[in-house]
Short mmCIF file of C-alpha atoms in Angstrom, two decimals:
data_model
loop_
_atom_site.label_atom_id
_atom_site.label_comp_id
_atom_site.label_asym_id
_atom_site.label_seq_id
_atom_site.Cartn_x
_atom_site.Cartn_y
_atom_site.Cartn_z
CA MET L 1 333.95 154.38 98.11
CA ILE L 2 331.78 154.03 95.01
CA SER L 3 332.30 155.28 91.52
CA LEU L 4 330.19 158.39 90.87
CA LYS L 5 330.16 157.84 87.08
CA GLN L 6 326.41 157.41 86.70
CA ILE L 7 325.14 159.50 89.65
CA ASN L 8 323.28 162.70 88.96
CA ASN L 9 324.37 165.90 90.73
CA GLN L 10 321.55 165.89 93.27
CA ARG L 11 321.01 165.97 96.99
CA VAL L 12 321.01 162.55 98.69
CA LYS L 13 320.38 161.44 102.20
CA PRO L 14 322.88 162.83 104.70
CA ILE L 15 324.89 160.25 106.64
CA PRO L 16 326.75 160.77 109.93
CA ILE L 17 330.20 162.19 110.41
CA PRO L 18 331.98 162.43 113.77
CA SER L 19 331.44 165.43 115.99
CA ASP L 20 335.10 166.27 116.01
CA LEU L 21 334.97 167.41 112.36
CA ASP L 22 334.19 171.07 111.59
CA LYS L 23 333.48 172.87 108.36
CA ARG L 24 336.44 172.86 106.15
CA GLU L 25 337.58 172.94 102.51
CA ILE L 26 338.52 169.61 101.01
CA LEU L 27 339.96 169.94 97.55
CA GLY L 28 338.01 173.09 96.98
CA HIS L 29 334.56 171.53 98.02
CA GLN L 30 332.95 173.14 101.08
CA VAL L 31 331.63 170.63 103.60
CA CYS L 32 328.23 172.01 104.60
CA GLY L 33 325.25 170.46 106.29
CA GLU L 34 324.27 168.07 103.50
CA LEU L 35 325.85 165.47 101.23
CA TYR L 36 326.07 166.11 97.47
CA SER L 37 326.84 163.19 95.25
CA ASN L 38 329.43 165.04 93.27
CA VAL L 39 331.50 165.56 96.41
CA PHE L 40 330.98 162.27 98.19
CA ILE L 41 331.50 163.71 101.75
CA CYS L 42 329.43 162.70 104.71
CA ALA L 43 327.40 165.23 106.67
CA LYS L 44 325.22 165.46 109.79
CA LYS L 45 327.34 165.26 112.90
CA LYS L 46 327.26 162.33 115.23
CA SER L 47 328.66 162.15 118.75
CA GLY L 48 332.11 160.61 118.82
CA LYS L 49 335.52 160.82 117.34
CA THR L 50 336.76 160.15 113.77
CA PHE L 51 338.34 156.87 112.79
CA HIS L 52 342.01 157.41 113.50
CA TRP L 53 345.12 155.58 112.35
CA SER L 54 348.72 156.49 113.20
CA GLY L 55 351.89 155.05 111.91
CA ALA L 56 355.59 155.62 111.35
CA TYR L 57 358.16 155.06 108.71
CA LYS L 58 361.72 154.06 109.58
CA ALA L 59 364.39 152.90 107.12
CA ASP L 60 361.87 151.38 104.69
CA MET L 61 359.58 154.05 103.35
CA ASN L 62 357.57 151.36 101.48
CA GLU L 63 356.00 149.95 104.60
CA ALA L 64 354.28 151.82 107.36
CA ILE L 65 354.55 150.61 110.91
CA THR L 66 351.13 150.82 112.59
CA LEU L 67 351.20 152.48 115.96
CA ALA L 68 347.52 152.69 116.73
CA THR L 69 344.11 152.04 115.01
CA ASP L 70 341.13 153.65 116.74
CA LEU L 71 337.80 152.74 115.20
CA ASN L 72 335.81 155.38 117.15
CA VAL L 73 332.40 156.13 115.30
CA PHE L 74 333.40 153.66 112.67
CA GLU L 75 332.93 150.81 115.10
CA HIS L 76 329.09 151.12 114.95
CA PHE L 77 328.76 152.52 111.45
CA ASN L 78 325.87 151.04 109.42
CA PRO L 79 326.20 151.97 105.71
CA GLU L 80 322.97 152.70 103.94
CA LEU L 81 323.34 153.61 100.27
CA PRO L 82 321.18 156.13 98.48
CA GLU L 83 319.14 154.46 95.67
CA ASP L 84 321.23 155.96 92.89
CA TYR L 85 324.40 154.49 94.37
CA LYS L 86 322.96 151.03 94.35
CA HIS L 87 323.27 150.96 90.47
CA THR L 88 326.86 151.99 90.12
CA PRO L 89 328.70 149.78 87.70
CA PHE L 90 332.27 150.01 89.12
CA VAL L 91 332.56 149.54 92.90
CA PHE L 92 335.56 149.89 95.10
CA LEU L 93 335.17 148.63 98.67
CA ALA L 94 337.79 150.78 100.34
CA ASN L 95 339.68 149.90 103.46
CA ILE L 96 336.98 149.42 106.08
CA ASP L 97 335.75 146.60 108.26
CA PRO L 98 335.11 143.58 105.92
CA GLU L 99 331.69 143.13 107.46
CA LEU L 100 330.77 146.66 106.31
CA GLN L 101 332.23 145.94 102.93
CA LEU L 102 329.82 143.01 102.70
CA GLN L 103 326.92 145.26 103.74
CA VAL L 104 327.70 147.68 100.97
CA LEU L 105 328.18 144.97 98.39
CA ASP L 106 324.78 143.43 99.36
CA GLN L 107 323.18 146.73 98.40
CA ILE L 108 324.78 147.05 94.92
CA GLN L 109 322.65 145.74 92.09
CA SER L 110 324.44 143.93 89.24
CA PRO L 111 327.81 145.75 89.33
CA LYS L 112 330.11 145.24 86.33
CA PHE L 113 333.38 145.18 88.34
CA VAL L 114 334.11 145.04 92.11
CA GLY L 115 337.41 145.56 93.88
CA SER L 116 338.43 145.76 97.53
CA ASP L 117 341.24 146.97 99.77
CA THR L 118 342.15 145.83 103.31
CA MET L 119 344.78 146.42 105.92
CA ASN L 120 346.65 144.48 108.62
CA PHE L 121 344.06 145.38 111.28
CA TRP L 122 341.31 143.58 109.47
CA ILE L 123 343.50 140.74 108.35
CA GLN L 124 344.29 139.97 111.97
CA SER L 125 340.98 140.78 113.61
CA LYS L 126 338.40 139.61 111.05
CA PRO L 127 339.95 136.98 108.76
CA GLU L 128 336.79 135.02 108.18
CA ALA L 129 334.75 138.09 107.11
CA LEU L 130 337.63 139.17 104.89
CA LYS L 131 337.66 135.78 103.08
CA LYS L 132 333.93 136.23 102.44
CA VAL L 133 334.76 139.54 100.73
CA LEU L 134 337.45 138.05 98.66
CA ALA L 135 335.13 135.35 97.45
CA ARG L 136 332.81 138.04 95.95
CA VAL L 137 335.23 140.59 94.37
CA ASP L 138 336.94 140.75 91.02
CA VAL L 139 340.14 142.23 92.22
CA LEU L 140 341.99 142.81 95.47
CA LEU L 141 344.39 145.79 95.84
CA ILE L 142 346.81 145.19 98.72
CA ASN L 143 350.31 146.21 99.72
CA GLU L 144 353.22 143.72 99.81
CA GLY L 145 353.48 143.44 103.57
CA GLU L 146 349.74 142.87 104.05
CA SER L 147 349.73 140.28 101.24
CA LYS L 148 352.36 138.25 103.16
CA LEU L 149 350.40 138.70 106.32
CA LEU L 150 347.19 137.48 104.73
CA THR L 151 348.75 134.44 103.12
CA ASN L 152 351.70 133.58 105.40
CA LYS L 153 353.87 133.66 102.32
CA SER L 154 357.41 135.11 102.13
CA ASN L 155 357.21 136.93 98.77
CA ALA L 156 354.75 138.78 96.62
CA ILE L 157 354.56 136.21 93.85
CA ALA L 158 353.69 133.32 96.17
CA ALA L 159 351.23 135.62 98.04
CA ALA L 160 349.48 136.57 94.79
CA HIS L 161 348.98 132.97 93.79
CA GLU L 162 347.48 132.21 97.27
CA ILE L 163 345.16 135.17 97.20
CA LEU L 164 343.83 134.09 93.81
CA LYS L 165 342.75 130.81 95.45
CA MET L 166 340.55 132.81 97.73
CA GLY L 167 338.29 134.01 95.04
CA PRO L 168 339.24 137.24 93.19
CA GLY L 169 339.99 136.93 89.51
CA ALA L 170 342.98 139.26 89.84
CA VAL L 171 345.17 140.65 92.62
CA VAL L 172 347.32 143.78 92.57
CA ILE L 173 350.16 143.90 95.08
CA LYS L 174 351.52 147.49 95.58
CA ARG L 175 355.25 147.43 96.30
CA GLY L 176 356.02 151.15 96.80
CA GLU L 177 359.13 152.29 94.99
CA TYR L 178 359.39 148.88 93.38
CA GLY L 179 356.14 149.16 91.54
CA PHE L 180 353.46 146.54 91.39
CA VAL L 181 352.57 142.91 90.76
CA LEU L 182 349.44 142.20 88.69
CA SER L 183 348.52 138.56 88.87
CA THR L 184 345.66 136.50 87.38
CA LYS L 185 345.20 132.80 86.99
CA ASP L 186 346.59 133.05 83.51
CA ALA L 187 349.12 135.88 83.56
CA LEU L 188 351.63 137.84 85.64
CA HIS L 189 352.86 141.35 85.11
CA ILE L 190 355.49 143.09 87.10
CA LEU L 191 356.31 146.75 86.38
CA PRO L 192 358.36 149.36 88.22
CA ALA L 193 357.08 152.55 89.86
CA PHE L 194 357.89 155.93 88.46
CA PRO L 195 361.26 156.90 90.09
CA ILE L 196 360.95 159.56 92.73
CA ALA L 197 364.24 160.70 94.32
CA GLU L 198 362.79 162.57 97.29
CA VAL L 199 359.75 160.99 98.98
CA ALA L 200 358.03 163.42 101.47
CA ASP L 201 355.18 161.23 102.67
CA PRO L 202 354.03 157.90 101.28
CA THR L 203 350.81 157.90 103.37
CA GLY L 204 347.79 157.85 101.01
CA ALA L 205 349.77 156.57 97.98
CA GLY L 206 347.72 153.34 98.12
CA ASP L 207 344.48 155.26 98.17
CA THR L 208 345.60 157.36 95.24
CA PHE L 209 346.55 154.17 93.39
CA ALA L 210 343.08 152.78 93.96
CA GLY L 211 341.34 155.94 92.86
CA ALA L 212 343.26 156.23 89.64
CA PHE L 213 342.89 152.52 88.99
CA PHE L 214 339.12 152.60 89.27
CA GLY L 215 338.86 155.96 87.65
CA PHE L 216 340.59 154.59 84.55
CA LEU L 217 338.35 151.53 84.43
CA SER L 218 335.07 153.44 84.97
CA LYS L 219 335.93 156.09 82.42
CA ARG L 220 336.77 153.37 79.91
CA ASP L 221 333.45 151.74 80.79
CA GLN L 222 334.12 148.49 78.81
CA PRO L 223 334.50 144.97 79.91
CA VAL L 224 337.57 144.61 82.14
CA ASP L 225 340.28 142.40 80.58
CA LEU L 226 343.99 141.87 81.31
CA ALA L 227 345.21 144.74 79.13
CA SER L 228 342.85 147.23 80.84
CA LEU L 229 343.88 145.92 84.28
CA LYS L 230 347.53 146.53 83.39
CA GLN L 231 346.81 150.04 82.20
CA ALA L 232 344.76 150.78 85.32
CA CYS L 233 347.74 149.68 87.39
CA ILE L 234 350.03 152.01 85.47
CA GLN L 235 347.67 154.93 85.95
CA GLY L 236 347.47 154.07 89.68
CA SER L 237 351.21 153.93 90.01
CA LEU L 238 351.71 157.15 88.17
CA MET L 239 349.19 159.06 90.27
CA ALA L 240 350.63 157.65 93.51
CA SER L 241 354.08 158.98 92.44
CA PHE L 242 352.67 162.56 92.70
CA THR L 243 351.10 161.87 96.13
CA VAL L 244 354.40 160.80 97.78
CA GLN L 245 356.11 164.02 96.75
CA LYS L 246 354.22 166.17 99.33
CA VAL L 247 352.47 165.65 102.67
CA GLY L 248 348.76 164.74 102.54
CA VAL L 249 346.99 165.71 99.25
CA GLY L 250 349.28 168.63 98.69
CA ALA L 251 350.60 167.34 95.42
CA LEU L 252 347.23 166.57 94.00
CA VAL L 253 345.28 169.73 94.69
CA ASN L 254 346.76 171.76 91.80
CA LEU L 255 347.76 168.89 89.52
CA SER L 256 347.01 169.45 85.87
CA TRP L 257 346.33 166.93 83.13
CA ALA L 258 349.44 168.26 81.38
CA ASP L 259 351.50 167.18 84.43
CA VAL L 260 349.92 163.72 84.25
CA GLU L 261 350.60 163.35 80.51
CA LYS L 262 354.18 164.45 80.92
CA ARG L 263 354.78 161.78 83.58
CA GLN L 264 353.04 159.21 81.41
CA ASN L 265 355.44 159.87 78.58
CA GLN L 266 358.40 159.76 80.85
CA TYR L 267 357.23 156.41 82.31
CA GLN L 268 356.73 154.96 78.80
CA ALA L 269 360.33 155.91 77.92
CA ILE L 270 361.57 154.18 81.16
CA ILE L 271 359.74 150.82 80.47
CA SER L 272 360.17 150.68 76.65
#
């Protein structure tokens, strides 16, 4: 995914989506036959099935148990960025094959700030490519279980220190209901999550965290420092707290800025 901050609302080159997807409404945007930069949805069908991940949660709702990962059309995906996208200042390399992350990054010209995500599948199947990604990004967003898998360390603090040695200037370890760890070479911040008594579905909370994290930084559009990273983490954590309250994107579709501000004030009262 790439920040859309400086992209005009214009038609860009369609890129393939799997043939098992039909027209549908996604957050109020109709998926038609072409891609519009303000929607960031692929178009133009291609033979094959969608990338598919399935998992389960048992006693610990902070950690999903992967049951299956089917790459399908993703296995042979070759990302080609439209010209406008190559100049985006804030880049988030979402959870895809690290070799594809590198292909995307190679096409970006002089980004201000680059982050990445990953998962257990890539950590185990393509560790060398993943290390190349980590050597080129400014921040890694990763959940606690995956950070331990990546580093072979037994706790988040030790894992964060080890990840910093791999290249990124900062690492954010997402810890579900326990909040997050933000670590750089010079500082360490640990803050709690917003308390949610009833969790409906934690799937997608990490993606919400990343979206709010990079949304905050790109809207601020200033050099990224420790203070802004901390605030970005707080924004990510707060937005993720909405996501877990309903299945899928149900909690986000009708979310108002007043709802967000109310939760921000409640969170500040908790940590003050």
